[in-house]
Coordinates of C-alpha atoms and ligand atoms in Angstrom, one line a residue:
X1 CA 143.4 57.0 144.2
X2 CA 143.7 56.1 140.6
X3 CA 140.7 53.8 141.0
X4 CA 138.7 56.7 142.5
X5 CA 139.7 58.9 139.6
X6 CA 138.6 56.3 137.1
X7 CA 135.4 55.9 138.9
X8 CA 134.9 59.6 138.9
X9 CA 135.7 59.9 135.2
X10 CA 133.3 57.0 134.5
X11 CA 130.6 58.7 136.5
X12 CA 131.2 62.0 134.6
X13 CA 131.0 60.2 131.2
X14 CA 127.8 58.5 132.1
X15 CA 126.3 61.8 133.2
X16 CA 127.4 63.4 129.9
X17 CA 125.9 60.3 128.1
X18 CA 122.5 60.8 129.9
X19 CA 122.5 64.6 129.1
X20 CA 123.5 63.7 125.5
X21 CA 120.6 61.3 125.1
X22 CA 118.1 63.7 126.7
X23 CA 119.3 66.5 124.4
X24 CA 119.0 64.2 121.3
X25 CA 115.5 63.3 122.5
X26 CA 114.5 66.9 122.8
X27 CA 115.8 67.8 119.4
X28 CA 114.0 64.9 117.9
X29 CA 110.8 65.9 119.6
X30 CA 111.2 69.4 118.4
X31 CA 111.8 68.3 114.8
X32 CA 108.7 66.1 115.0
X33 CA 106.6 69.1 116.2
X34 CA 108.0 71.3 113.5
X35 CA 107.2 68.7 110.8
X36 CA 103.6 68.2 111.9
X37 CA 102.1 71.4 110.3
X38 CA 104.1 71.0 107.2
X39 CA 102.7 67.5 106.9
X40 CA 99.1 68.9 107.2
X41 CA 99.7 71.6 104.5
X42 CA 101.1 69.0 102.1
X43 CA 98.0 66.8 102.7
X44 CA 95.6 69.7 102.0
X45 CA 97.3 70.8 98.8
X46 CA 97.3 67.3 97.5
X47 CA 93.5 67.6 96.8
X48 CA 93.3 69.6 93.6
X49 CA 89.5 69.4 93.4
X50 CA 88.9 71.2 96.7
X51 CA 91.6 73.7 95.8
X52 CA 89.8 74.6 92.6
X53 CA 86.5 74.9 94.5
X54 CA 88.1 77.2 97.1
X55 CA 89.6 79.4 94.4
X56 CA 86.1 79.7 92.7
X57 CA 84.5 80.5 96.0
X58 CA 87.0 83.3 96.6
X59 CA 86.4 84.9 93.2
X60 CA 85.2 88.5 93.7
X61 CA 82.7 90.3 91.4
X62 CA 81.8 93.9 90.7
X63 CA 78.6 94.9 88.9
X64 CA 79.2 97.7 86.4
X65 CA 75.9 99.5 85.5
X66 CA 75.3 102.0 82.8
X67 CA 72.2 104.2 82.8
X68 CA 70.3 106.5 80.4
X69 CA 71.4 104.9 77.2
X70 CA 71.6 103.8 74.6
X71 CA 73.4 106.7 72.9
X72 CA 76.2 107.4 70.4
X73 CA 78.6 106.7 73.3
X74 CA 77.3 103.2 73.8
X75 CA 79.5 101.5 71.1
X76 CA 82.7 103.0 72.7
X77 CA 81.6 101.6 76.1
X78 CA 80.9 98.2 74.5
X79 CA 84.3 98.1 72.8
X80 CA 86.1 98.7 76.1
X81 CA 84.0 96.1 77.9
X82 CA 84.8 93.6 75.2
X83 CA 88.6 94.3 75.4
X84 CA 88.5 93.3 79.2
X85 CA 86.1 90.4 78.8
X86 CA 83.6 92.3 81.1
X87 CA 79.8 92.1 81.2
X88 CA 77.6 94.9 82.5
X89 CA 74.0 95.8 83.2
X90 CA 72.5 98.6 81.1
X91 CA 69.4 100.4 82.5
X92 CA 68.0 101.9 79.3
X93 CA 65.5 104.6 78.7
X94 CA 62.6 103.5 76.5
X95 CA 62.7 106.6 74.3
X96 CA 66.4 105.9 73.6
X97 CA 65.6 102.3 72.8
X98 CA 63.1 103.6 70.3
X99 CA 65.7 105.9 68.8
X100 CA 68.7 103.5 68.7
X101 CA 67.1 100.0 68.6
X102 CA 70.3 98.5 66.9
X103 CA 72.4 99.7 69.9
X104 CA 70.1 97.9 72.4
X105 CA 70.6 94.8 70.3
X106 CA 74.4 95.3 70.3
X107 CA 74.5 95.7 74.1
X108 CA 72.6 92.4 74.4
X109 CA 74.5 90.5 71.7
X110 CA 77.7 91.2 73.8
X111 CA 76.3 89.2 76.7
X112 CA 75.3 92.2 78.7
X113 CA 72.0 92.6 80.5
X114 CA 69.4 95.2 79.3
X115 CA 67.0 96.4 82.0
X116 CA 64.3 99.0 82.5
X117 CA 65.0 102.7 83.4
X118 CA 61.5 104.0 82.5
X119 CA 60.3 105.6 79.2
X120 CA 61.3 109.3 79.8
X121 CA 63.1 109.4 83.2
X122 CA 60.4 110.9 85.5
X123 CA 60.7 110.9 89.4
X124 CA 58.6 107.8 90.0
X125 CA 57.6 109.0 93.5
X126 CA 55.5 111.7 92.0
X127 CA 53.6 110.1 89.1
X128 CA 50.1 108.6 89.1
X129 CA 49.6 104.8 89.1
X130 CA 48.6 105.0 85.4
X131 CA 51.7 107.0 84.4
X132 CA 53.9 104.6 86.5
X133 CA 52.5 101.7 84.6
X134 CA 52.9 103.2 81.1
X135 CA 56.5 104.4 81.9
X136 CA 57.5 100.9 82.8
X137 CA 55.4 98.8 80.4
X138 CA 56.1 100.9 77.3
X139 CA 59.8 100.5 77.9
X140 CA 59.3 96.8 78.5
X141 CA 57.5 96.5 75.1
X142 CA 60.3 98.3 73.2
X143 CA 63.0 96.2 74.8
X144 CA 61.0 93.0 74.2
X145 CA 60.6 93.9 70.6
X146 CA 64.4 94.0 70.2
X147 CA 65.6 91.3 72.5
X148 CA 62.7 88.9 73.0
X149 CA 62.5 89.1 76.8
X150 CA 60.8 91.4 79.3
X151 CA 63.3 93.1 81.7
X152 CA 62.6 92.2 85.4
X153 CA 64.9 94.8 87.0
X154 CA 63.8 98.4 87.3
X155 CA 66.1 101.3 88.3
X156 CA 64.0 104.3 89.2
X157 CA 65.5 107.6 87.7
X158 CA 68.0 109.2 90.1
X159 CA 67.4 106.3 92.4
X160 CA 64.3 108.0 93.7
X161 CA 62.2 105.4 95.4
X162 CA 60.0 104.7 98.3
X163 CA 57.5 102.0 99.5
X164 CA 54.9 103.0 97.0
X165 CA 57.4 102.8 94.1
X166 CA 58.6 99.4 95.3
X167 CA 55.0 98.2 95.6
X168 CA 54.0 99.4 92.2
X169 CA 57.2 97.9 90.6
X170 CA 56.5 94.6 92.3
X171 CA 52.9 94.6 90.9
X172 CA 54.5 94.8 87.4
X173 CA 56.9 92.0 88.2
X174 CA 59.9 94.3 88.7
X175 CA 62.7 94.2 91.3
X176 CA 64.2 97.6 92.2
X177 CA 67.9 97.7 91.6
X178 CA 70.0 100.7 92.8
X179 CA 73.8 101.0 93.3
X180 CA 76.4 101.1 96.1
X181 CA 79.1 103.3 94.3
X182 CA 78.0 106.5 92.5
X183 CA 80.7 107.9 90.2
X184 CA 78.5 111.0 89.4
X185 CA 80.1 110.8 86.0
X186 CA 77.1 112.7 84.5
X187 CA 78.4 115.9 86.2
X188 CA 81.7 115.5 84.2
X189 CA 84.0 116.0 87.1
X190 CA 87.1 114.9 85.1
X191 CA 88.3 111.4 84.1
X192 CA 90.6 111.0 87.1
X193 CA 87.8 111.9 89.6
X194 CA 85.5 109.3 87.9
X195 CA 88.3 106.7 88.2
X196 CA 88.9 107.5 91.9
X197 CA 85.2 107.4 92.8
X198 CA 84.7 104.1 91.0
X199 CA 87.6 102.4 92.8
X200 CA 87.2 103.9 96.4
X201 CA 85.6 101.4 98.8
X202 CA 85.0 98.8 96.1
X203 CA 84.5 95.3 97.4
X204 CA 82.9 92.0 96.4
X205 CA 79.3 92.7 95.2
X206 CA 79.7 96.4 94.7
X207 CA 77.4 98.0 92.1
X208 CA 79.1 100.9 90.3
X209 CA 76.8 103.5 88.6
X210 CA 78.0 105.1 85.4
X211 CA 76.2 106.5 82.3
X212 CA 76.4 105.7 78.7
X213 CA 73.7 108.2 77.7
X214 CA 72.0 111.5 78.7
X215 CA 74.8 113.8 77.5
X216 CA 78.5 114.0 76.7
X217 CA 80.0 110.8 78.1
X218 CA 83.5 111.2 76.8
X219 CA 84.9 111.3 80.4
X220 CA 83.2 108.1 81.3
X221 CA 84.6 106.4 78.2
X222 CA 88.1 107.8 79.0
X223 CA 87.8 106.5 82.6
X224 CA 86.6 103.0 81.8
X225 CA 89.9 101.3 80.8
X226 CA 91.7 102.4 84.0
X227 CA 88.7 101.3 86.1
X228 CA 88.6 97.9 84.4
X229 CA 92.3 97.3 84.4
X230 CA 92.7 98.2 88.1
X231 CA 89.7 96.1 89.3
X232 CA 90.9 93.1 87.2
X233 CA 94.4 93.4 88.8
X234 CA 92.7 93.4 92.2
X235 CA 91.1 90.1 91.3
X236 CA 87.6 91.2 90.5
X237 CA 85.5 89.7 87.7
X238 CA 82.6 91.6 86.0
X239 CA 79.1 90.1 85.7
X240 CA 75.5 91.1 85.2
X241 CA 73.1 91.9 88.0
X242 CA 70.5 89.3 89.1
X243 CA 66.9 90.3 88.7
X244 CA 65.3 87.4 90.5
Ligands
ZN301 ZN1 69.0 107.8 84.9

């Protein structure tokens, strides 16, 4: 009987041993599986060059645009842009370039882009071919006299465009550039409304329309720091529009 008990005890021990070995094996396999993704992550982050490239590719940009200037509000806009290291595109009216040539130079000297917004802001859908040409080319001449280059972007007044406007612009070497976000700051709806409109639905590549000329722009000036601070905190950079 005692032999049988020993045999039984021995059999029980060996079964516990087998269960124990299997359990250790399962735990080890589990640890190995858990370690695999961590190993891959470590390998990926050990390549600094590709990480930098990925960060650059992920950089988001917003295009700030200011129409109808230059005006006496332009220096205030420039000061705020400078404080945030931001660049913008200014669609200037030729008549205002003639009146404030030094402001057009200041805009450009601060690494902003100066582009064509016609001579006197007519609806380009309803002018003759000759008027269209003079509206664009006279503005070109005045900008060129100050900055030494001919603008290649044209923003039609009020964004009023059609196939004929696009065709006539192309014949003068111009690309039409509109916007995706209209703050309607010209109607002076209040600083907080301008801020809210500028920031709603903004995404990488958004073009925000504001005005540094054409009337009292104190609300636009007051709204700008909040717009820039918020977009910067969301990871956006600010650069000039391409005209090619
Ligand atoms: Zn305009």
